[in-house]
Amino acid sequence: AALAAAAEPRLRHWTAKEKPCDSQGLPDGPITSHSSTFVHCRQRRQEVYRSTASMLLRLFRAVYRSKPCLIGAVLFEIVVSLIMNVMHRPVESYNAGTTLDLRYGYTADDVRYWLYKLGPEGREKYLRMVQWDIFPYIPAYTILLGSLLLMESEKTGGQYPCELAWAAPVIMVCDIVETSLNGYATKKFPQKISNRLVLISSVANMLKWAYFALSILLLAYLFIFNRISPKKKNDKVLSKNKKED
């Protein structure tokens, strides 16, 4: 009886925390402090996600709707990519193999062997490349790719959602995670980093390339779709007829 009396408050505590939810995702019955905090935190996260998505879409839309901004984004990406290529060549000259960022997945042994082959001077040069990669290289291609995807998706007249442009920020996040962890491993060498961190970096690397390939294919498809769509042809015919009238 004493054990049951001691366990009863804890049982009521867990029962209150695990109340079933209604159709709107809110707990049925009286809301306890634990459940109300959980609901509030979930609502805050959703608000942050929505505001971030809206902010990025506004940025992409502002870039592609302004011809000078779009041309500037293209030119800036070209310049940044050329500088990245110049910084990448010395790293490749140490015969350590393909840079981790350009591979499709890797293991902890691959990372340690590559860093060992680079040597102290090569690792210093790679760290400088990591800094340039995180900024301005990654933001540059994210803004350009997101703006082009949004431009082509909105040209379809609602047939394809504007959320397709979200592929660019996903690539950005994966690239930042991968590059940051590779830079951390380079700084820690010859000390080993956790195999779990290498796994996270490798998964981010593979997701980055998968989403990048998907984005390029999607952009090419939307570009062709908007040029050969029957609706576009009809609009051109109608505008031509109006001019003749």
PDB file of C-alpha atoms in Angstrom:
ATOM      1  CA  ALA A   1       0.000   0.000   0.000  1.00  0.00           C
ATOM      2  CA  ALA A   2       2.863   2.359   0.836  1.00  0.00           C
ATOM      3  CA  LEU A   3       4.520   1.654  -2.545  1.00  0.00           C
ATOM      4  CA  ALA A   4       1.239   2.254  -4.374  1.00  0.00           C
ATOM      5  CA  ALA A   5       0.706   5.544  -2.560  1.00  0.00           C
ATOM      6  CA  ALA A   6       4.241   6.662  -3.429  1.00  0.00           C
ATOM      7  CA  ALA A   7       3.848   5.711  -7.100  1.00  0.00           C
ATOM      8  CA  GLU A   8       0.436   7.367  -7.555  1.00  0.00           C
ATOM      9  CA  PRO A   9       1.679  11.003  -7.895  1.00  0.00           C
ATOM     10  CA  ARG A  10       4.303   9.975 -10.472  1.00  0.00           C
ATOM     11  CA  LEU A  11       1.660   8.001 -12.400  1.00  0.00           C
ATOM     12  CA  ARG A  12      -0.621  11.040 -12.468  1.00  0.00           C
ATOM     13  CA  HIS A  13       2.356  13.169 -13.628  1.00  0.00           C
ATOM     14  CA  TRP A  14       3.100  10.951 -16.647  1.00  0.00           C
ATOM     15  CA  THR A  15      -0.569  10.533 -17.480  1.00  0.00           C
ATOM     16  CA  ALA A  16      -0.973  14.310 -17.581  1.00  0.00           C
ATOM     17  CA  LYS A  17       2.044  14.674 -19.857  1.00  0.00           C
ATOM     18  CA  GLU A  18       0.814  12.054 -22.333  1.00  0.00           C
ATOM     19  CA  LYS A  19      -2.730  13.264 -22.902  1.00  0.00           C
ATOM     20  CA  PRO A  20      -4.056  12.461 -26.355  1.00  0.00           C
ATOM     21  CA  CYS A  21      -4.302  15.311 -28.857  1.00  0.00           C
ATOM     22  CA  ASP A  22      -7.324  16.519 -30.751  1.00  0.00           C
ATOM     23  CA  SER A  23      -7.545  17.077 -34.512  1.00  0.00           C
ATOM     24  CA  GLN A  24      -5.607  20.366 -34.235  1.00  0.00           C
ATOM     25  CA  GLY A  25      -2.680  18.786 -32.401  1.00  0.00           C
ATOM     26  CA  LEU A  26      -3.664  20.278 -29.011  1.00  0.00           C
ATOM     27  CA  PRO A  27      -4.027  18.108 -25.886  1.00  0.00           C
ATOM     28  CA  ASP A  28      -7.537  17.041 -24.904  1.00  0.00           C
ATOM     29  CA  GLY A  29      -8.761  18.005 -21.479  1.00  0.00           C
ATOM     30  CA  PRO A  30      -7.061  20.404 -19.088  1.00  0.00           C
ATOM     31  CA  ILE A  31      -3.636  21.541 -20.286  1.00  0.00           C
ATOM     32  CA  THR A  32      -0.872  20.958 -17.741  1.00  0.00           C
ATOM     33  CA  SER A  33       2.256  23.085 -17.493  1.00  0.00           C
ATOM     34  CA  HIS A  34       4.298  20.417 -19.323  1.00  0.00           C
ATOM     35  CA  SER A  35       1.895  20.007 -22.248  1.00  0.00           C
ATOM     36  CA  SER A  36       1.312  23.756 -22.606  1.00  0.00           C
ATOM     37  CA  THR A  37       5.081  24.348 -22.723  1.00  0.00           C
ATOM     38  CA  PHE A  38       5.445  21.670 -25.382  1.00  0.00           C
ATOM     39  CA  VAL A  39       2.650  23.171 -27.496  1.00  0.00           C
ATOM     40  CA  HIS A  40       4.097  26.661 -27.107  1.00  0.00           C
ATOM     41  CA  CYS A  41       7.587  25.490 -28.159  1.00  0.00           C
ATOM     42  CA  ARG A  42       6.164  23.663 -31.169  1.00  0.00           C
ATOM     43  CA  GLN A  43       4.213  26.728 -32.237  1.00  0.00           C
ATOM     44  CA  ARG A  44       7.334  28.894 -31.841  1.00  0.00           C
ATOM     45  CA  ARG A  45       9.367  26.502 -34.010  1.00  0.00           C
ATOM     46  CA  GLN A  46       6.684  26.538 -36.695  1.00  0.00           C
ATOM     47  CA  GLU A  47       6.634  30.341 -36.643  1.00  0.00           C
ATOM     48  CA  VAL A  48      10.424  30.466 -37.009  1.00  0.00           C
ATOM     49  CA  TYR A  49      10.326  28.006 -39.934  1.00  0.00           C
ATOM     50  CA  ARG A  50       7.562  29.944 -41.681  1.00  0.00           C
ATOM     51  CA  SER A  51       9.257  33.312 -41.181  1.00  0.00           C
ATOM     52  CA  THR A  52      12.606  31.952 -42.409  1.00  0.00           C
ATOM     53  CA  ALA A  53      10.994  30.406 -45.484  1.00  0.00           C
ATOM     54  CA  SER A  54       9.118  33.599 -46.257  1.00  0.00           C
ATOM     55  CA  MET A  55      12.261  35.706 -45.805  1.00  0.00           C
ATOM     56  CA  LEU A  56      14.312  33.525 -48.172  1.00  0.00           C
ATOM     57  CA  LEU A  57      11.598  33.457 -50.811  1.00  0.00           C
ATOM     58  CA  ARG A  58      11.350  37.265 -50.635  1.00  0.00           C
ATOM     59  CA  LEU A  59      15.113  37.480 -51.086  1.00  0.00           C
ATOM     60  CA  PHE A  60      15.089  35.137 -54.098  1.00  0.00           C
ATOM     61  CA  ARG A  61      12.131  36.991 -55.610  1.00  0.00           C
ATOM     62  CA  ALA A  62      13.796  40.377 -55.139  1.00  0.00           C
ATOM     63  CA  VAL A  63      16.953  39.118 -56.876  1.00  0.00           C
ATOM     64  CA  TYR A  64      15.326  37.599 -59.947  1.00  0.00           C
ATOM     65  CA  ARG A  65      12.815  40.433 -60.434  1.00  0.00           C
ATOM     66  CA  SER A  66      15.628  42.973 -60.607  1.00  0.00           C
ATOM     67  CA  LYS A  67      17.692  42.484 -63.749  1.00  0.00           C
ATOM     68  CA  PRO A  68      20.782  44.261 -62.321  1.00  0.00           C
ATOM     69  CA  CYS A  69      20.588  42.125 -59.159  1.00  0.00           C
ATOM     70  CA  LEU A  70      20.270  38.901 -61.148  1.00  0.00           C
ATOM     71  CA  ILE A  71      23.185  39.817 -63.420  1.00  0.00           C
ATOM     72  CA  GLY A  72      25.186  40.832 -60.352  1.00  0.00           C
ATOM     73  CA  ALA A  73      24.425  37.492 -58.669  1.00  0.00           C
ATOM     74  CA  VAL A  74      25.628  35.612 -61.767  1.00  0.00           C
ATOM     75  CA  LEU A  75      28.826  37.641 -62.056  1.00  0.00           C
ATOM     76  CA  PHE A  76      29.523  37.387 -58.323  1.00  0.00           C
ATOM     77  CA  GLU A  77      29.105  33.607 -58.443  1.00  0.00           C
ATOM     78  CA  ILE A  78      31.519  33.383 -61.387  1.00  0.00           C
ATOM     79  CA  VAL A  79      34.168  35.454 -59.580  1.00  0.00           C
ATOM     80  CA  VAL A  80      33.764  33.544 -56.302  1.00  0.00           C
ATOM     81  CA  SER A  81      33.963  30.196 -58.125  1.00  0.00           C
ATOM     82  CA  LEU A  82      37.124  31.233 -59.968  1.00  0.00           C
ATOM     83  CA  ILE A  83      38.794  32.224 -56.698  1.00  0.00           C
ATOM     84  CA  MET A  84      37.677  28.943 -55.133  1.00  0.00           C
ATOM     85  CA  ASN A  85      39.241  27.063 -58.050  1.00  0.00           C
ATOM     86  CA  VAL A  86      42.524  28.959 -57.571  1.00  0.00           C
ATOM     87  CA  MET A  87      42.528  28.057 -53.855  1.00  0.00           C
ATOM     88  CA  HIS A  88      41.662  24.443 -54.609  1.00  0.00           C
ATOM     89  CA  ARG A  89      44.547  23.737 -56.992  1.00  0.00           C
ATOM     90  CA  PRO A  90      47.324  23.904 -54.364  1.00  0.00           C
ATOM     91  CA  VAL A  91      45.379  21.500 -52.134  1.00  0.00           C
ATOM     92  CA  GLU A  92      45.141  19.017 -55.011  1.00  0.00           C
ATOM     93  CA  SER A  93      48.886  19.327 -55.680  1.00  0.00           C
ATOM     94  CA  TYR A  94      49.793  17.264 -52.586  1.00  0.00           C
ATOM     95  CA  ASN A  95      48.635  14.021 -54.274  1.00  0.00           C
ATOM     96  CA  ALA A  96      46.351  13.214 -51.361  1.00  0.00           C
ATOM     97  CA  GLY A  97      43.494  12.303 -53.690  1.00  0.00           C
ATOM     98  CA  THR A  98      40.210  14.012 -54.382  1.00  0.00           C
ATOM     99  CA  THR A  99      39.252  16.699 -51.875  1.00  0.00           C
ATOM    100  CA  LEU A 100      36.654  15.499 -49.371  1.00  0.00           C
ATOM    101  CA  ASP A 101      34.176  18.147 -50.518  1.00  0.00           C
ATOM    102  CA  LEU A 102      34.185  16.734 -54.071  1.00  0.00           C
ATOM    103  CA  ARG A 103      33.672  13.098 -53.066  1.00  0.00           C
ATOM    104  CA  TYR A 104      30.370  11.316 -52.677  1.00  0.00           C
ATOM    105  CA  GLY A 105      30.645  10.015 -49.139  1.00  0.00           C
ATOM    106  CA  TYR A 106      33.697   8.902 -47.180  1.00  0.00           C
ATOM    107  CA  THR A 107      34.713   6.979 -44.065  1.00  0.00           C
ATOM    108  CA  ALA A 108      36.707   7.987 -40.992  1.00  0.00           C
ATOM    109  CA  ASP A 109      39.747   6.167 -42.402  1.00  0.00           C
ATOM    110  CA  ASP A 110      39.404   8.095 -45.673  1.00  0.00           C
ATOM    111  CA  VAL A 111      39.415  11.396 -43.764  1.00  0.00           C
ATOM    112  CA  ARG A 112      42.448  10.526 -41.634  1.00  0.00           C
ATOM    113  CA  TYR A 113      44.446   9.210 -44.598  1.00  0.00           C
ATOM    114  CA  TRP A 114      43.624  12.279 -46.713  1.00  0.00           C
ATOM    115  CA  LEU A 115      44.638  14.666 -43.934  1.00  0.00           C
ATOM    116  CA  TYR A 116      47.836  12.712 -43.327  1.00  0.00           C
ATOM    117  CA  LYS A 117      48.786  12.881 -47.026  1.00  0.00           C
ATOM    118  CA  LEU A 118      48.151  16.615 -47.127  1.00  0.00           C
ATOM    119  CA  GLY A 119      50.794  17.376 -44.560  1.00  0.00           C
ATOM    120  CA  PRO A 120      50.934  20.503 -42.352  1.00  0.00           C
ATOM    121  CA  GLU A 121      51.229  22.964 -45.242  1.00  0.00           C
ATOM    122  CA  GLY A 122      48.438  21.331 -47.224  1.00  0.00           C
ATOM    123  CA  ARG A 123      46.137  21.332 -44.206  1.00  0.00           C
ATOM    124  CA  GLU A 124      46.729  25.057 -43.695  1.00  0.00           C
ATOM    125  CA  LYS A 125      45.818  25.727 -47.301  1.00  0.00           C
ATOM    126  CA  TYR A 126      42.707  23.559 -46.988  1.00  0.00           C
ATOM    127  CA  LEU A 127      41.587  25.524 -43.905  1.00  0.00           C
ATOM    128  CA  ARG A 128      41.859  28.755 -45.889  1.00  0.00           C
ATOM    129  CA  MET A 129      39.735  27.141 -48.584  1.00  0.00           C
ATOM    130  CA  VAL A 130      37.170  26.105 -45.947  1.00  0.00           C
ATOM    131  CA  GLN A 131      36.839  29.709 -44.791  1.00  0.00           C
ATOM    132  CA  TRP A 132      36.231  30.906 -48.357  1.00  0.00           C
ATOM    133  CA  ASP A 133      33.800  28.039 -48.923  1.00  0.00           C
ATOM    134  CA  ILE A 134      31.595  28.939 -45.958  1.00  0.00           C
ATOM    135  CA  PHE A 135      31.629  32.597 -46.942  1.00  0.00           C
ATOM    136  CA  PRO A 136      31.164  33.870 -49.589  1.00  0.00           C
ATOM    137  CA  TYR A 137      31.038  30.778 -51.844  1.00  0.00           C
ATOM    138  CA  ILE A 138      28.096  28.936 -50.251  1.00  0.00           C
ATOM    139  CA  PRO A 139      25.810  32.024 -49.873  1.00  0.00           C
ATOM    140  CA  ALA A 140      26.638  33.084 -53.444  1.00  0.00           C
ATOM    141  CA  TYR A 141      25.488  29.875 -55.130  1.00  0.00           C
ATOM    142  CA  THR A 142      22.518  29.547 -52.750  1.00  0.00           C
ATOM    143  CA  ILE A 143      21.114  32.957 -53.708  1.00  0.00           C
ATOM    144  CA  LEU A 144      21.691  32.396 -57.425  1.00  0.00           C
ATOM    145  CA  LEU A 145      20.284  28.861 -57.556  1.00  0.00           C
ATOM    146  CA  GLY A 146      17.298  29.721 -55.337  1.00  0.00           C
ATOM    147  CA  SER A 147      16.485  32.802 -57.429  1.00  0.00           C
ATOM    148  CA  LEU A 148      16.605  30.848 -60.698  1.00  0.00           C
ATOM    149  CA  LEU A 149      14.452  28.019 -59.323  1.00  0.00           C
ATOM    150  CA  LEU A 150      11.894  30.473 -57.980  1.00  0.00           C
ATOM    151  CA  MET A 151      11.851  32.439 -61.232  1.00  0.00           C
ATOM    152  CA  GLU A 152      11.226  29.368 -63.378  1.00  0.00           C
ATOM    153  CA  SER A 153       8.670  27.840 -60.976  1.00  0.00           C
ATOM    154  CA  GLU A 154       6.634  31.064 -60.835  1.00  0.00           C
ATOM    155  CA  LYS A 155       6.709  31.326 -64.629  1.00  0.00           C
ATOM    156  CA  THR A 156       4.685  28.102 -64.792  1.00  0.00           C
ATOM    157  CA  GLY A 157       1.649  30.029 -63.531  1.00  0.00           C
ATOM    158  CA  GLY A 158       1.105  27.913 -60.444  1.00  0.00           C
ATOM    159  CA  GLN A 159       1.580  24.528 -62.111  1.00  0.00           C
ATOM    160  CA  TYR A 160       4.689  24.001 -59.989  1.00  0.00           C
ATOM    161  CA  PRO A 161       5.001  25.360 -56.423  1.00  0.00           C
ATOM    162  CA  CYS A 162       7.435  28.115 -55.558  1.00  0.00           C
ATOM    163  CA  GLU A 163       8.648  25.943 -52.672  1.00  0.00           C
ATOM    164  CA  LEU A 164      10.859  24.154 -55.208  1.00  0.00           C
ATOM    165  CA  ALA A 165      13.323  26.983 -54.571  1.00  0.00           C
ATOM    166  CA  TRP A 166      13.838  25.525 -51.093  1.00  0.00           C
ATOM    167  CA  ALA A 167      16.222  23.003 -52.639  1.00  0.00           C
ATOM    168  CA  ALA A 168      18.918  25.705 -52.626  1.00  0.00           C
ATOM    169  CA  PRO A 169      18.829  26.370 -48.837  1.00  0.00           C
ATOM    170  CA  VAL A 170      18.823  22.606 -48.202  1.00  0.00           C
ATOM    171  CA  ILE A 171      22.041  22.301 -50.228  1.00  0.00           C
ATOM    172  CA  MET A 172      23.455  25.256 -48.298  1.00  0.00           C
ATOM    173  CA  VAL A 173      22.762  23.665 -44.899  1.00  0.00           C
ATOM    174  CA  CYS A 174      24.259  20.320 -45.969  1.00  0.00           C
ATOM    175  CA  ASP A 175      27.333  22.052 -47.391  1.00  0.00           C
ATOM    176  CA  ILE A 176      27.872  24.127 -44.232  1.00  0.00           C
ATOM    177  CA  VAL A 177      27.599  21.040 -42.007  1.00  0.00           C
ATOM    178  CA  GLU A 178      29.994  19.046 -44.186  1.00  0.00           C
ATOM    179  CA  THR A 179      32.557  21.829 -44.614  1.00  0.00           C
ATOM    180  CA  SER A 180      32.508  22.834 -40.934  1.00  0.00           C
ATOM    181  CA  LEU A 181      33.069  19.261 -39.747  1.00  0.00           C
ATOM    182  CA  ASN A 182      35.857  18.705 -42.278  1.00  0.00           C
ATOM    183  CA  GLY A 183      37.494  21.918 -41.114  1.00  0.00           C
ATOM    184  CA  TYR A 184      37.152  20.762 -37.500  1.00  0.00           C
ATOM    185  CA  ALA A 185      38.773  17.419 -38.355  1.00  0.00           C
ATOM    186  CA  THR A 186      41.616  19.261 -40.094  1.00  0.00           C
ATOM    187  CA  LYS A 187      42.260  21.483 -37.075  1.00  0.00           C
ATOM    188  CA  LYS A 188      42.181  18.542 -34.656  1.00  0.00           C
ATOM    189  CA  PHE A 189      44.534  16.368 -36.726  1.00  0.00           C
ATOM    190  CA  PRO A 190      46.488  14.236 -35.743  1.00  0.00           C
ATOM    191  CA  GLN A 191      43.923  13.765 -32.980  1.00  0.00           C
ATOM    192  CA  LYS A 192      40.985  11.639 -34.047  1.00  0.00           C
ATOM    193  CA  ILE A 193      37.484  13.051 -34.117  1.00  0.00           C
ATOM    194  CA  SER A 194      34.396  11.011 -33.353  1.00  0.00           C
ATOM    195  CA  ASN A 195      33.342   8.529 -36.027  1.00  0.00           C
ATOM    196  CA  ARG A 196      29.810   9.848 -35.521  1.00  0.00           C
ATOM    197  CA  LEU A 197      30.909  13.321 -36.627  1.00  0.00           C
ATOM    198  CA  VAL A 198      32.551  11.836 -39.716  1.00  0.00           C
ATOM    199  CA  LEU A 199      29.322   9.955 -40.455  1.00  0.00           C
ATOM    200  CA  ILE A 200      27.288  13.175 -40.145  1.00  0.00           C
ATOM    201  CA  SER A 201      29.733  14.929 -42.462  1.00  0.00           C
ATOM    202  CA  SER A 202      29.574  12.091 -44.997  1.00  0.00           C
ATOM    203  CA  VAL A 203      25.761  11.990 -44.985  1.00  0.00           C
ATOM    204  CA  ALA A 204      25.638  15.783 -45.401  1.00  0.00           C
ATOM    205  CA  ASN A 205      28.076  15.449 -48.305  1.00  0.00           C
ATOM    206  CA  MET A 206      25.922  12.851 -50.071  1.00  0.00           C
ATOM    207  CA  LEU A 207      22.719  14.825 -49.483  1.00  0.00           C
ATOM    208  CA  LYS A 208      24.428  17.939 -50.836  1.00  0.00           C
ATOM    209  CA  TRP A 209      25.330  16.273 -54.126  1.00  0.00           C
ATOM    210  CA  ALA A 210      21.987  14.504 -54.432  1.00  0.00           C
ATOM    211  CA  TYR A 211      20.016  17.728 -53.942  1.00  0.00           C
ATOM    212  CA  PHE A 212      22.403  19.634 -56.199  1.00  0.00           C
ATOM    213  CA  ALA A 213      21.912  17.158 -59.059  1.00  0.00           C
ATOM    214  CA  LEU A 214      18.158  17.191 -58.478  1.00  0.00           C
ATOM    215  CA  SER A 215      18.103  21.012 -58.487  1.00  0.00           C
ATOM    216  CA  ILE A 216      20.020  21.254 -61.768  1.00  0.00           C
ATOM    217  CA  LEU A 217      17.735  18.701 -63.434  1.00  0.00           C
ATOM    218  CA  LEU A 218      14.680  20.470 -62.052  1.00  0.00           C
ATOM    219  CA  LEU A 219      15.926  23.852 -63.242  1.00  0.00           C
ATOM    220  CA  ALA A 220      16.612  22.484 -66.729  1.00  0.00           C
ATOM    221  CA  TYR A 221      13.151  20.870 -66.845  1.00  0.00           C
ATOM    222  CA  LEU A 222      11.375  24.065 -65.744  1.00  0.00           C
ATOM    223  CA  PHE A 223      13.382  26.111 -68.236  1.00  0.00           C
ATOM    224  CA  ILE A 224      12.352  23.829 -71.112  1.00  0.00           C
ATOM    225  CA  PHE A 225       8.773  23.537 -69.830  1.00  0.00           C
ATOM    226  CA  ASN A 226       8.342  27.318 -69.765  1.00  0.00           C
ATOM    227  CA  ARG A 227       9.602  27.642 -73.348  1.00  0.00           C
ATOM    228  CA  ILE A 228       7.599  24.856 -74.997  1.00  0.00           C
ATOM    229  CA  SER A 229       4.454  24.897 -72.848  1.00  0.00           C
ATOM    230  CA  PRO A 230       1.237  25.103 -74.947  1.00  0.00           C
ATOM    231  CA  LYS A 231       0.006  27.882 -72.685  1.00  0.00           C
ATOM    232  CA  LYS A 232       3.072  29.938 -73.522  1.00  0.00           C
ATOM    233  CA  LYS A 233       2.521  29.380 -77.210  1.00  0.00           C
ATOM    234  CA  ASN A 234      -1.115  30.423 -76.941  1.00  0.00           C
ATOM    235  CA  ASP A 235      -0.122  33.562 -75.036  1.00  0.00           C
ATOM    236  CA  LYS A 236       2.346  34.460 -77.780  1.00  0.00           C
ATOM    237  CA  VAL A 237      -0.296  33.932 -80.463  1.00  0.00           C
ATOM    238  CA  LEU A 238      -2.812  36.055 -78.560  1.00  0.00           C
ATOM    239  CA  SER A 239      -0.315  38.855 -77.999  1.00  0.00           C
ATOM    240  CA  LYS A 240       0.640  38.746 -81.689  1.00  0.00           C
ATOM    241  CA  ASN A 241      -3.025  38.944 -82.734  1.00  0.00           C
ATOM    242  CA  LYS A 242      -3.598  41.915 -80.426  1.00  0.00           C
ATOM    243  CA  LYS A 243      -0.661  43.747 -81.956  1.00  0.00           C
ATOM    244  CA  GLU A 244      -1.980  43.080 -85.482  1.00  0.00           C
ATOM    245  CA  ASP A 245      -5.457  44.325 -84.493  1.00  0.00           C
TER     246      ASP A 245
END
